[in-house]
Amino acid sequence: MALRLNRSGRHCEHEDKFLKENRIYLTWGGLDRDLGKLKDRKDLMAVLAEVYPKFKHFHRVQNSGQIWAFIHRMSPGDWVCVPSKRKTIHVGEITGQYTFVANAKDPYYHYRTVKWLETDIPRTNFDQDILNSLGAFTTICQIKRNDAEARVRAMQTNGWKSVGIKAKPVAEDEGVTDEETGGEFDLEQIARDQIARLIISKFSNHGMEDLVEAILQAQGFTTYHSDKGPDGGKDILAAPDTLGFGRPRICVQVKSQATPLERPVLDQLVGTMQDVQADQGLLVCWGGFKPTIKREASRLFFKVRLWDQNDLIDQFLANYDKLDEDLRAELPLKRIWTVASAEEEEKE
């Protein structure tokens, strides 16, 4: 058995299809050939040269390793991690063999069936070294370093949280499979994972309300923060102007839980907005939102905004220089410059 990474596109654009159809797909566009009939990697390289004539030889080699892994190395019983656009991780068990569908819509010609074991697992539940491996820019690879498979499998019996198993080192030549070679790592995502860990360690529970309030104040709002305890659905009230008499008036509810939020909390916020005569509402949940809430996003577009972990970190970084000095001391960051990774030349 093995632990695999299979991305749902460069921007997770195929994620919903993966989840709804209980499948993982090979998302290279235009690759409408039955790859299961190929005898070896040499034959696959010939197909890639024909389908993608503009690819450099290096990119064809890199892509062939990933594609070959999907066709021949994945097996039923392997586990697969699929990073989400919501900055969470989906984990599933591969249940089917490679399948080719000639008349499928591009790029969904190639798939394997999957049983989803858990979706939307917070990234902070994973140990940092595993997140680093999942941060590889490659679309498909095997995660082997530091006994990652055993550690992720152990998470299933621990509420999908790290069980603190000590990583078992592997030999250097065992740590990378050929579909991984040449891959780069998403340094930005690795940095955000570290920032997320720092935030949740310093501002869990009611402390997250303090962080959200500080961000709103940095944006120019005057705030009222409810006392700790039952608050009737309003953790923070915010409005522009020195005394907070401006518009819009915002009612804010903050949840630091690591699991997606259910619909009743949104309904409570909307009701509270009417009670306090707020113009708009802001619902913040570190663990994200259930589909029952997301389906309401368009209907409430002019009334309510939703911030998940990713949105909160975006706002935190955008306003960091304007935050209170004491808060910045709690969450010390240093700005660095690094060379941007060139866009991959292959289609996905």
mmCIF file with all atom_site columns, C-alpha atoms in Angstrom, residues 41-236:
data_model
loop_
_atom_site.group_PDB
_atom_site.id
_atom_site.type_symbol
_atom_site.label_atom_id
_atom_site.label_alt_id
_atom_site.label_comp_id
_atom_site.label_asym_id
_atom_site.label_entity_id
_atom_site.label_seq_id
_atom_site.pdbx_PDB_ins_code
_atom_site.Cartn_x
_atom_site.Cartn_y
_atom_site.Cartn_z
_atom_site.occupancy
_atom_site.B_iso_or_equiv
_atom_site.pdbx_formal_charge
_atom_site.auth_seq_id
_atom_site.auth_comp_id
_atom_site.auth_asym_id
_atom_site.auth_atom_id
_atom_site.pdbx_PDB_model_num
ATOM 1   C CA . ARG A 1 41  ? 7.444   4.670  -20.536 1.00 0.00 ? 41  ARG A CA 1
ATOM 2   C CA . LYS A 1 42  ? 9.108   4.925  -23.957 1.00 0.00 ? 42  LYS A CA 1
ATOM 3   C CA . ASP A 1 43  ? 5.724   4.462  -25.635 1.00 0.00 ? 43  ASP A CA 1
ATOM 4   C CA . LEU A 1 44  ? 4.216   7.054  -23.300 1.00 0.00 ? 44  LEU A CA 1
ATOM 5   C CA . MET A 1 45  ? 6.969   9.546  -24.161 1.00 0.00 ? 45  MET A CA 1
ATOM 6   C CA . ALA A 1 46  ? 6.124   9.064  -27.852 1.00 0.00 ? 46  ALA A CA 1
ATOM 7   C CA . VAL A 1 47  ? 2.447   9.811  -27.163 1.00 0.00 ? 47  VAL A CA 1
ATOM 8   C CA . LEU A 1 48  ? 3.331   12.943 -25.186 1.00 0.00 ? 48  LEU A CA 1
ATOM 9   C CA . ALA A 1 49  ? 5.591   14.141 -28.009 1.00 0.00 ? 49  ALA A CA 1
ATOM 10  C CA . GLU A 1 50  ? 2.680   13.754 -30.413 1.00 0.00 ? 50  GLU A CA 1
ATOM 11  C CA . VAL A 1 51  ? 0.011   15.340 -28.188 1.00 0.00 ? 51  VAL A CA 1
ATOM 12  C CA . TYR A 1 52  ? 2.228   18.093 -26.732 1.00 0.00 ? 52  TYR A CA 1
ATOM 13  C CA . PRO A 1 53  ? 4.804   18.952 -29.434 1.00 0.00 ? 53  PRO A CA 1
ATOM 14  C CA . LYS A 1 54  ? 5.689   22.250 -27.720 1.00 0.00 ? 54  LYS A CA 1
ATOM 15  C CA . PHE A 1 55  ? 6.759   20.560 -24.500 1.00 0.00 ? 55  PHE A CA 1
ATOM 16  C CA . LYS A 1 56  ? 10.481  20.522 -23.837 1.00 0.00 ? 56  LYS A CA 1
ATOM 17  C CA . HIS A 1 57  ? 12.004  17.063 -23.391 1.00 0.00 ? 57  HIS A CA 1
ATOM 18  C CA . PHE A 1 58  ? 12.521  17.724 -19.672 1.00 0.00 ? 58  PHE A CA 1
ATOM 19  C CA . HIS A 1 59  ? 8.819   18.479 -19.194 1.00 0.00 ? 59  HIS A CA 1
ATOM 20  C CA . ARG A 1 60  ? 7.792   15.361 -21.097 1.00 0.00 ? 60  ARG A CA 1
ATOM 21  C CA . VAL A 1 61  ? 10.016  13.260 -18.834 1.00 0.00 ? 61  VAL A CA 1
ATOM 22  C CA . GLN A 1 62  ? 8.559   14.923 -15.731 1.00 0.00 ? 62  GLN A CA 1
ATOM 23  C CA . ASN A 1 63  ? 4.978   14.484 -16.926 1.00 0.00 ? 63  ASN A CA 1
ATOM 24  C CA . SER A 1 64  ? 5.506   10.895 -18.042 1.00 0.00 ? 64  SER A CA 1
ATOM 25  C CA . GLY A 1 65  ? 6.538   9.883  -14.526 1.00 0.00 ? 65  GLY A CA 1
ATOM 26  C CA . GLN A 1 66  ? 3.351   11.304 -13.030 1.00 0.00 ? 66  GLN A CA 1
ATOM 27  C CA . ILE A 1 67  ? 1.094   9.857  -15.732 1.00 0.00 ? 67  ILE A CA 1
ATOM 28  C CA . TRP A 1 68  ? 2.741   6.417  -15.526 1.00 0.00 ? 68  TRP A CA 1
ATOM 29  C CA . ALA A 1 69  ? 2.208   6.421  -11.771 1.00 0.00 ? 69  ALA A CA 1
ATOM 30  C CA . PHE A 1 70  ? -1.526  7.075  -12.248 1.00 0.00 ? 70  PHE A CA 1
ATOM 31  C CA . ILE A 1 71  ? -1.858  4.280  -14.813 1.00 0.00 ? 71  ILE A CA 1
ATOM 32  C CA . HIS A 1 72  ? 0.356   1.540  -13.389 1.00 0.00 ? 72  HIS A CA 1
ATOM 33  C CA . ARG A 1 73  ? 1.633   2.302  -9.886  1.00 0.00 ? 73  ARG A CA 1
ATOM 34  C CA . MET A 1 74  ? -1.526  3.307  -8.081  1.00 0.00 ? 74  MET A CA 1
ATOM 35  C CA . SER A 1 75  ? -3.416  0.316  -6.720  1.00 0.00 ? 75  SER A CA 1
ATOM 36  C CA . PRO A 1 76  ? -6.717  -0.351 -4.942  1.00 0.00 ? 76  PRO A CA 1
ATOM 37  C CA . GLY A 1 77  ? -6.065  0.068  -1.237  1.00 0.00 ? 77  GLY A CA 1
ATOM 38  C CA . ASP A 1 78  ? -3.660  2.962  -1.684  1.00 0.00 ? 78  ASP A CA 1
ATOM 39  C CA . TRP A 1 79  ? -4.657  6.171  0.059   1.00 0.00 ? 79  TRP A CA 1
ATOM 40  C CA . VAL A 1 80  ? -4.755  9.445  -1.830  1.00 0.00 ? 80  VAL A CA 1
ATOM 41  C CA . CYS A 1 81  ? -4.597  13.045 -0.583  1.00 0.00 ? 81  CYS A CA 1
ATOM 42  C CA . VAL A 1 82  ? -6.285  15.766 -2.635  1.00 0.00 ? 82  VAL A CA 1
ATOM 43  C CA . PRO A 1 83  ? -5.592  19.360 -1.554  1.00 0.00 ? 83  PRO A CA 1
ATOM 44  C CA . SER A 1 84  ? -8.676  21.595 -1.627  1.00 0.00 ? 84  SER A CA 1
ATOM 45  C CA . LYS A 1 85  ? -9.162  25.145 -2.861  1.00 0.00 ? 85  LYS A CA 1
ATOM 46  C CA . ARG A 1 86  ? -10.504 25.741 0.663   1.00 0.00 ? 86  ARG A CA 1
ATOM 47  C CA . LYS A 1 87  ? -7.006  25.047 2.026   1.00 0.00 ? 87  LYS A CA 1
ATOM 48  C CA . THR A 1 88  ? -8.040  21.724 3.534   1.00 0.00 ? 88  THR A CA 1
ATOM 49  C CA . ILE A 1 89  ? -7.107  18.146 2.593   1.00 0.00 ? 89  ILE A CA 1
ATOM 50  C CA . HIS A 1 90  ? -9.406  15.373 1.323   1.00 0.00 ? 90  HIS A CA 1
ATOM 51  C CA . VAL A 1 91  ? -8.287  11.787 2.013   1.00 0.00 ? 91  VAL A CA 1
ATOM 52  C CA . GLY A 1 92  ? -9.627  8.791  0.137   1.00 0.00 ? 92  GLY A CA 1
ATOM 53  C CA . GLU A 1 93  ? -8.905  5.137  -0.583  1.00 0.00 ? 93  GLU A CA 1
ATOM 54  C CA . ILE A 1 94  ? -8.422  4.083  -4.189  1.00 0.00 ? 94  ILE A CA 1
ATOM 55  C CA . THR A 1 95  ? -10.937 1.351  -5.020  1.00 0.00 ? 95  THR A CA 1
ATOM 56  C CA . GLY A 1 96  ? -10.618 0.857  -8.773  1.00 0.00 ? 96  GLY A CA 1
ATOM 57  C CA . GLN A 1 97  ? -8.183  0.172  -11.578 1.00 0.00 ? 97  GLN A CA 1
ATOM 58  C CA . TYR A 1 98  ? -7.208  2.664  -14.259 1.00 0.00 ? 98  TYR A CA 1
ATOM 59  C CA . THR A 1 99  ? -10.143 3.339  -16.592 1.00 0.00 ? 99  THR A CA 1
ATOM 60  C CA . PHE A 1 100 ? -10.169 5.097  -19.984 1.00 0.00 ? 100 PHE A CA 1
ATOM 61  C CA . VAL A 1 101 ? -13.352 6.612  -21.462 1.00 0.00 ? 101 VAL A CA 1
ATOM 62  C CA . ALA A 1 102 ? -12.852 7.617  -25.094 1.00 0.00 ? 102 ALA A CA 1
ATOM 63  C CA . ASN A 1 103 ? -15.985 9.784  -25.393 1.00 0.00 ? 103 ASN A CA 1
ATOM 64  C CA . ALA A 1 104 ? -15.520 11.632 -22.091 1.00 0.00 ? 104 ALA A CA 1
ATOM 65  C CA . LYS A 1 105 ? -15.367 15.405 -21.926 1.00 0.00 ? 105 LYS A CA 1
ATOM 66  C CA . ASP A 1 106 ? -11.829 16.756 -22.051 1.00 0.00 ? 106 ASP A CA 1
ATOM 67  C CA . PRO A 1 107 ? -9.821  16.267 -19.797 1.00 0.00 ? 107 PRO A CA 1
ATOM 68  C CA . TYR A 1 108 ? -11.780 13.531 -17.999 1.00 0.00 ? 108 TYR A CA 1
ATOM 69  C CA . TYR A 1 109 ? -10.646 10.575 -20.130 1.00 0.00 ? 109 TYR A CA 1
ATOM 70  C CA . HIS A 1 110 ? -8.721  8.795  -17.370 1.00 0.00 ? 110 HIS A CA 1
ATOM 71  C CA . TYR A 1 111 ? -9.897  8.019  -13.836 1.00 0.00 ? 111 TYR A CA 1
ATOM 72  C CA . ARG A 1 112 ? -9.785  5.719  -10.833 1.00 0.00 ? 112 ARG A CA 1
ATOM 73  C CA . THR A 1 113 ? -12.661 5.260  -8.397  1.00 0.00 ? 113 THR A CA 1
ATOM 74  C CA . VAL A 1 114 ? -12.163 6.412  -4.820  1.00 0.00 ? 114 VAL A CA 1
ATOM 75  C CA . LYS A 1 115 ? -13.939 6.008  -1.491  1.00 0.00 ? 115 LYS A CA 1
ATOM 76  C CA . TRP A 1 116 ? -13.607 9.300  0.368   1.00 0.00 ? 116 TRP A CA 1
ATOM 77  C CA . LEU A 1 117 ? -12.601 8.571  3.956   1.00 0.00 ? 117 LEU A CA 1
ATOM 78  C CA . GLU A 1 118 ? -12.754 12.193 5.120   1.00 0.00 ? 118 GLU A CA 1
ATOM 79  C CA . THR A 1 119 ? -13.085 15.537 3.380   1.00 0.00 ? 119 THR A CA 1
ATOM 80  C CA . ASP A 1 120 ? -12.000 19.022 4.405   1.00 0.00 ? 120 ASP A CA 1
ATOM 81  C CA . ILE A 1 121 ? -9.465  17.976 7.026   1.00 0.00 ? 121 ILE A CA 1
ATOM 82  C CA . PRO A 1 122 ? -7.807  21.168 8.345   1.00 0.00 ? 122 PRO A CA 1
ATOM 83  C CA . ARG A 1 123 ? -4.224  21.474 7.162   1.00 0.00 ? 123 ARG A CA 1
ATOM 84  C CA . THR A 1 124 ? -3.180  22.258 10.734  1.00 0.00 ? 124 THR A CA 1
ATOM 85  C CA . ASN A 1 125 ? -4.146  18.674 11.693  1.00 0.00 ? 125 ASN A CA 1
ATOM 86  C CA . PHE A 1 126 ? -1.183  17.360 9.682   1.00 0.00 ? 126 PHE A CA 1
ATOM 87  C CA . ASP A 1 127 ? 2.435   17.446 10.813  1.00 0.00 ? 127 ASP A CA 1
ATOM 88  C CA . GLN A 1 128 ? 4.462   20.110 9.030   1.00 0.00 ? 128 GLN A CA 1
ATOM 89  C CA . ASP A 1 129 ? 6.779   17.690 7.212   1.00 0.00 ? 129 ASP A CA 1
ATOM 90  C CA . ILE A 1 130 ? 3.768   15.923 5.675   1.00 0.00 ? 130 ILE A CA 1
ATOM 91  C CA . LEU A 1 131 ? 2.329   19.276 4.597   1.00 0.00 ? 131 LEU A CA 1
ATOM 92  C CA . ASN A 1 132 ? 5.680   20.070 3.008   1.00 0.00 ? 132 ASN A CA 1
ATOM 93  C CA . SER A 1 133 ? 5.455   16.878 0.939   1.00 0.00 ? 133 SER A CA 1
ATOM 94  C CA . LEU A 1 134 ? 1.857   17.686 -0.013  1.00 0.00 ? 134 LEU A CA 1
ATOM 95  C CA . GLY A 1 135 ? 3.134   21.101 -1.095  1.00 0.00 ? 135 GLY A CA 1
ATOM 96  C CA . ALA A 1 136 ? 5.060   19.665 -4.038  1.00 0.00 ? 136 ALA A CA 1
ATOM 97  C CA . PHE A 1 137 ? 4.185   21.408 -7.308  1.00 0.00 ? 137 PHE A CA 1
ATOM 98  C CA . THR A 1 138 ? 3.854   18.048 -9.047  1.00 0.00 ? 138 THR A CA 1
ATOM 99  C CA . THR A 1 139 ? 0.282   16.979 -9.753  1.00 0.00 ? 139 THR A CA 1
ATOM 100 C CA . ILE A 1 140 ? 0.750   13.289 -8.911  1.00 0.00 ? 140 ILE A CA 1
ATOM 101 C CA . CYS A 1 141 ? 3.365   11.636 -6.713  1.00 0.00 ? 141 CYS A CA 1
ATOM 102 C CA . GLN A 1 142 ? 3.886   9.134  -3.916  1.00 0.00 ? 142 GLN A CA 1
ATOM 103 C CA . ILE A 1 143 ? 4.475   10.551 -0.425  1.00 0.00 ? 143 ILE A CA 1
ATOM 104 C CA . LYS A 1 144 ? 7.120   8.367  1.248   1.00 0.00 ? 144 LYS A CA 1
ATOM 105 C CA . ARG A 1 145 ? 9.327   10.591 3.374   1.00 0.00 ? 145 ARG A CA 1
ATOM 106 C CA . ASN A 1 146 ? 9.343   10.149 7.148   1.00 0.00 ? 146 ASN A CA 1
ATOM 107 C CA . ASP A 1 147 ? 6.953   7.177  7.176   1.00 0.00 ? 147 ASP A CA 1
ATOM 108 C CA . ALA A 1 148 ? 4.149   9.474  5.992   1.00 0.00 ? 148 ALA A CA 1
ATOM 109 C CA . GLU A 1 149 ? 1.728   6.694  5.038   1.00 0.00 ? 149 GLU A CA 1
ATOM 110 C CA . ALA A 1 150 ? 1.657   5.076  8.494   1.00 0.00 ? 150 ALA A CA 1
ATOM 111 C CA . ARG A 1 151 ? 1.270   8.459  10.167  1.00 0.00 ? 151 ARG A CA 1
ATOM 112 C CA . VAL A 1 152 ? -1.643  9.547  7.971   1.00 0.00 ? 152 VAL A CA 1
ATOM 113 C CA . ARG A 1 153 ? -3.374  6.166  8.361   1.00 0.00 ? 153 ARG A CA 1
ATOM 114 C CA . ALA A 1 154 ? -3.014  6.516  12.138  1.00 0.00 ? 154 ALA A CA 1
ATOM 115 C CA . MET A 1 155 ? -4.797  9.870  11.980  1.00 0.00 ? 155 MET A CA 1
ATOM 116 C CA . GLN A 1 156 ? -8.026  8.108  10.966  1.00 0.00 ? 156 GLN A CA 1
ATOM 117 C CA . THR A 1 157 ? -8.406  6.555  14.423  1.00 0.00 ? 157 THR A CA 1
ATOM 118 C CA . ASN A 1 158 ? -7.579  9.843  16.147  1.00 0.00 ? 158 ASN A CA 1
ATOM 119 C CA . GLY A 1 159 ? -10.279 12.088 14.730  1.00 0.00 ? 159 GLY A CA 1
ATOM 120 C CA . TRP A 1 160 ? -8.039  12.938 11.758  1.00 0.00 ? 160 TRP A CA 1
ATOM 121 C CA . LYS A 1 161 ? -5.514  14.650 13.993  1.00 0.00 ? 161 LYS A CA 1
ATOM 122 C CA . SER A 1 162 ? -1.809  13.940 14.258  1.00 0.00 ? 162 SER A CA 1
ATOM 123 C CA . VAL A 1 163 ? -1.030  11.149 16.713  1.00 0.00 ? 163 VAL A CA 1
ATOM 124 C CA . GLY A 1 164 ? 2.526   12.335 17.180  1.00 0.00 ? 164 GLY A CA 1
ATOM 125 C CA . ILE A 1 165 ? 4.151   9.223  15.731  1.00 0.00 ? 165 ILE A CA 1
ATOM 126 C CA . LYS A 1 166 ? 7.880   9.772  15.503  1.00 0.00 ? 166 LYS A CA 1
ATOM 127 C CA . ALA A 1 167 ? 8.919   9.940  11.887  1.00 0.00 ? 167 ALA A CA 1
ATOM 128 C CA . LYS A 1 168 ? 10.924  6.901  10.781  1.00 0.00 ? 168 LYS A CA 1
ATOM 129 C CA . PRO A 1 169 ? 13.750  8.125  8.558   1.00 0.00 ? 169 PRO A CA 1
ATOM 130 C CA . VAL A 1 170 ? 14.132  6.550  5.139   1.00 0.00 ? 170 VAL A CA 1
ATOM 131 C CA . ALA A 1 171 ? 17.237  6.186  3.062   1.00 0.00 ? 171 ALA A CA 1
ATOM 132 C CA . GLU A 1 172 ? 17.879  9.128  0.778   1.00 0.00 ? 172 GLU A CA 1
ATOM 133 C CA . ASP A 1 173 ? 17.358  7.086  -2.366  1.00 0.00 ? 173 ASP A CA 1
ATOM 134 C CA . GLU A 1 174 ? 14.062  5.721  -1.015  1.00 0.00 ? 174 GLU A CA 1
ATOM 135 C CA . GLY A 1 175 ? 12.558  9.097  -0.268  1.00 0.00 ? 175 GLY A CA 1
ATOM 136 C CA . VAL A 1 176 ? 11.861  10.135 -3.836  1.00 0.00 ? 176 VAL A CA 1
ATOM 137 C CA . THR A 1 177 ? 10.158  8.171  -6.560  1.00 0.00 ? 177 THR A CA 1
ATOM 138 C CA . ASP A 1 178 ? 10.800  9.012  -10.186 1.00 0.00 ? 178 ASP A CA 1
ATOM 139 C CA . GLU A 1 179 ? 7.452   10.769 -10.571 1.00 0.00 ? 179 GLU A CA 1
ATOM 140 C CA . GLU A 1 180 ? 8.612   13.166 -7.839  1.00 0.00 ? 180 GLU A CA 1
ATOM 141 C CA . THR A 1 181 ? 12.044  14.010 -9.195  1.00 0.00 ? 181 THR A CA 1
ATOM 142 C CA . GLY A 1 182 ? 12.461  17.541 -10.467 1.00 0.00 ? 182 GLY A CA 1
ATOM 143 C CA . GLY A 1 183 ? 9.448   18.724 -8.471  1.00 0.00 ? 183 GLY A CA 1
ATOM 144 C CA . GLU A 1 184 ? 9.511   22.023 -6.647  1.00 0.00 ? 184 GLU A CA 1
ATOM 145 C CA . PHE A 1 185 ? 7.735   22.913 -3.426  1.00 0.00 ? 185 PHE A CA 1
ATOM 146 C CA . ASP A 1 186 ? 5.127   25.613 -2.926  1.00 0.00 ? 186 ASP A CA 1
ATOM 147 C CA . LEU A 1 187 ? 7.059   27.795 -0.505  1.00 0.00 ? 187 LEU A CA 1
ATOM 148 C CA . GLU A 1 188 ? 4.151   30.219 -0.170  1.00 0.00 ? 188 GLU A CA 1
ATOM 149 C CA . GLN A 1 189 ? 1.795   27.468 0.975   1.00 0.00 ? 189 GLN A CA 1
ATOM 150 C CA . ILE A 1 190 ? 4.405   26.072 3.362   1.00 0.00 ? 190 ILE A CA 1
ATOM 151 C CA . ALA A 1 191 ? 4.776   29.550 4.886   1.00 0.00 ? 191 ALA A CA 1
ATOM 152 C CA . ARG A 1 192 ? 0.990   29.924 5.191   1.00 0.00 ? 192 ARG A CA 1
ATOM 153 C CA . ASP A 1 193 ? 0.782   26.543 6.928   1.00 0.00 ? 193 ASP A CA 1
ATOM 154 C CA . GLN A 1 194 ? 3.308   27.748 9.485   1.00 0.00 ? 194 GLN A CA 1
ATOM 155 C CA . ILE A 1 195 ? 1.399   31.014 9.958   1.00 0.00 ? 195 ILE A CA 1
ATOM 156 C CA . ALA A 1 196 ? -1.829  29.046 10.447  1.00 0.00 ? 196 ALA A CA 1
ATOM 157 C CA . ARG A 1 197 ? -0.195  26.916 13.152  1.00 0.00 ? 197 ARG A CA 1
ATOM 158 C CA . LEU A 1 198 ? 1.066   30.034 14.897  1.00 0.00 ? 198 LEU A CA 1
ATOM 159 C CA . ILE A 1 199 ? -2.354  31.712 14.804  1.00 0.00 ? 199 ILE A CA 1
ATOM 160 C CA . ILE A 1 200 ? -4.263  28.725 16.159  1.00 0.00 ? 200 ILE A CA 1
ATOM 161 C CA . SER A 1 201 ? -1.665  28.186 18.904  1.00 0.00 ? 201 SER A CA 1
ATOM 162 C CA . LYS A 1 202 ? -1.949  31.802 20.079  1.00 0.00 ? 202 LYS A CA 1
ATOM 163 C CA . PHE A 1 203 ? -5.574  32.686 19.309  1.00 0.00 ? 203 PHE A CA 1
ATOM 164 C CA . SER A 1 204 ? -7.722  29.578 19.735  1.00 0.00 ? 204 SER A CA 1
ATOM 165 C CA . ASN A 1 205 ? -11.200 29.643 21.287  1.00 0.00 ? 205 ASN A CA 1
ATOM 166 C CA . HIS A 1 206 ? -12.277 33.188 22.224  1.00 0.00 ? 206 HIS A CA 1
ATOM 167 C CA . GLY A 1 207 ? -8.829  34.498 21.326  1.00 0.00 ? 207 GLY A CA 1
ATOM 168 C CA . MET A 1 208 ? -9.739  34.339 17.648  1.00 0.00 ? 208 MET A CA 1
ATOM 169 C CA . GLU A 1 209 ? -12.389 36.993 18.284  1.00 0.00 ? 209 GLU A CA 1
ATOM 170 C CA . ASP A 1 210 ? -9.581  39.285 19.436  1.00 0.00 ? 210 ASP A CA 1
ATOM 171 C CA . LEU A 1 211 ? -7.684  38.682 16.201  1.00 0.00 ? 211 LEU A CA 1
ATOM 172 C CA . VAL A 1 212 ? -10.733 39.391 14.022  1.00 0.00 ? 212 VAL A CA 1
ATOM 173 C CA . GLU A 1 213 ? -11.484 42.532 16.028  1.00 0.00 ? 213 GLU A CA 1
ATOM 174 C CA . ALA A 1 214 ? -7.885  43.723 15.590  1.00 0.00 ? 214 ALA A CA 1
ATOM 175 C CA . ILE A 1 215 ? -8.123  43.220 11.818  1.00 0.00 ? 215 ILE A CA 1
ATOM 176 C CA . LEU A 1 216 ? -11.365 45.217 11.650  1.00 0.00 ? 216 LEU A CA 1
ATOM 177 C CA . GLN A 1 217 ? -9.807  48.005 13.701  1.00 0.00 ? 217 GLN A CA 1
ATOM 178 C CA . ALA A 1 218 ? -6.817  48.037 11.347  1.00 0.00 ? 218 ALA A CA 1
ATOM 179 C CA . GLN A 1 219 ? -9.303  48.502 8.490   1.00 0.00 ? 219 GLN A CA 1
ATOM 180 C CA . GLY A 1 220 ? -10.687 51.617 10.176  1.00 0.00 ? 220 GLY A CA 1
ATOM 181 C CA . PHE A 1 221 ? -13.685 50.230 12.055  1.00 0.00 ? 221 PHE A CA 1
ATOM 182 C CA . THR A 1 222 ? -14.668 51.130 15.599  1.00 0.00 ? 222 THR A CA 1
ATOM 183 C CA . THR A 1 223 ? -15.703 47.957 17.414  1.00 0.00 ? 223 THR A CA 1
ATOM 184 C CA . TYR A 1 224 ? -17.741 46.692 20.344  1.00 0.00 ? 224 TYR A CA 1
ATOM 185 C CA . HIS A 1 225 ? -16.676 43.285 21.656  1.00 0.00 ? 225 HIS A CA 1
ATOM 186 C CA . SER A 1 226 ? -19.193 41.235 23.627  1.00 0.00 ? 226 SER A CA 1
ATOM 187 C CA . ASP A 1 227 ? -18.145 39.806 26.979  1.00 0.00 ? 227 ASP A CA 1
ATOM 188 C CA . LYS A 1 228 ? -17.024 36.189 26.964  1.00 0.00 ? 228 LYS A CA 1
ATOM 189 C CA . GLY A 1 229 ? -19.883 33.748 27.265  1.00 0.00 ? 229 GLY A CA 1
ATOM 190 C CA . PRO A 1 230 ? -23.320 33.527 25.591  1.00 0.00 ? 230 PRO A CA 1
ATOM 191 C CA . ASP A 1 231 ? -23.540 36.441 23.192  1.00 0.00 ? 231 ASP A CA 1
ATOM 192 C CA . GLY A 1 232 ? -26.749 35.818 21.271  1.00 0.00 ? 232 GLY A CA 1
ATOM 193 C CA . GLY A 1 233 ? -24.883 35.438 17.982  1.00 0.00 ? 233 GLY A CA 1
ATOM 194 C CA . LYS A 1 234 ? -22.906 38.692 18.072  1.00 0.00 ? 234 LYS A CA 1
ATOM 195 C CA . ASP A 1 235 ? -19.264 38.442 19.097  1.00 0.00 ? 235 ASP A CA 1
ATOM 196 C CA . ILE A 1 236 ? -18.310 41.817 17.608  1.00 0.00 ? 236 ILE A CA 1
#
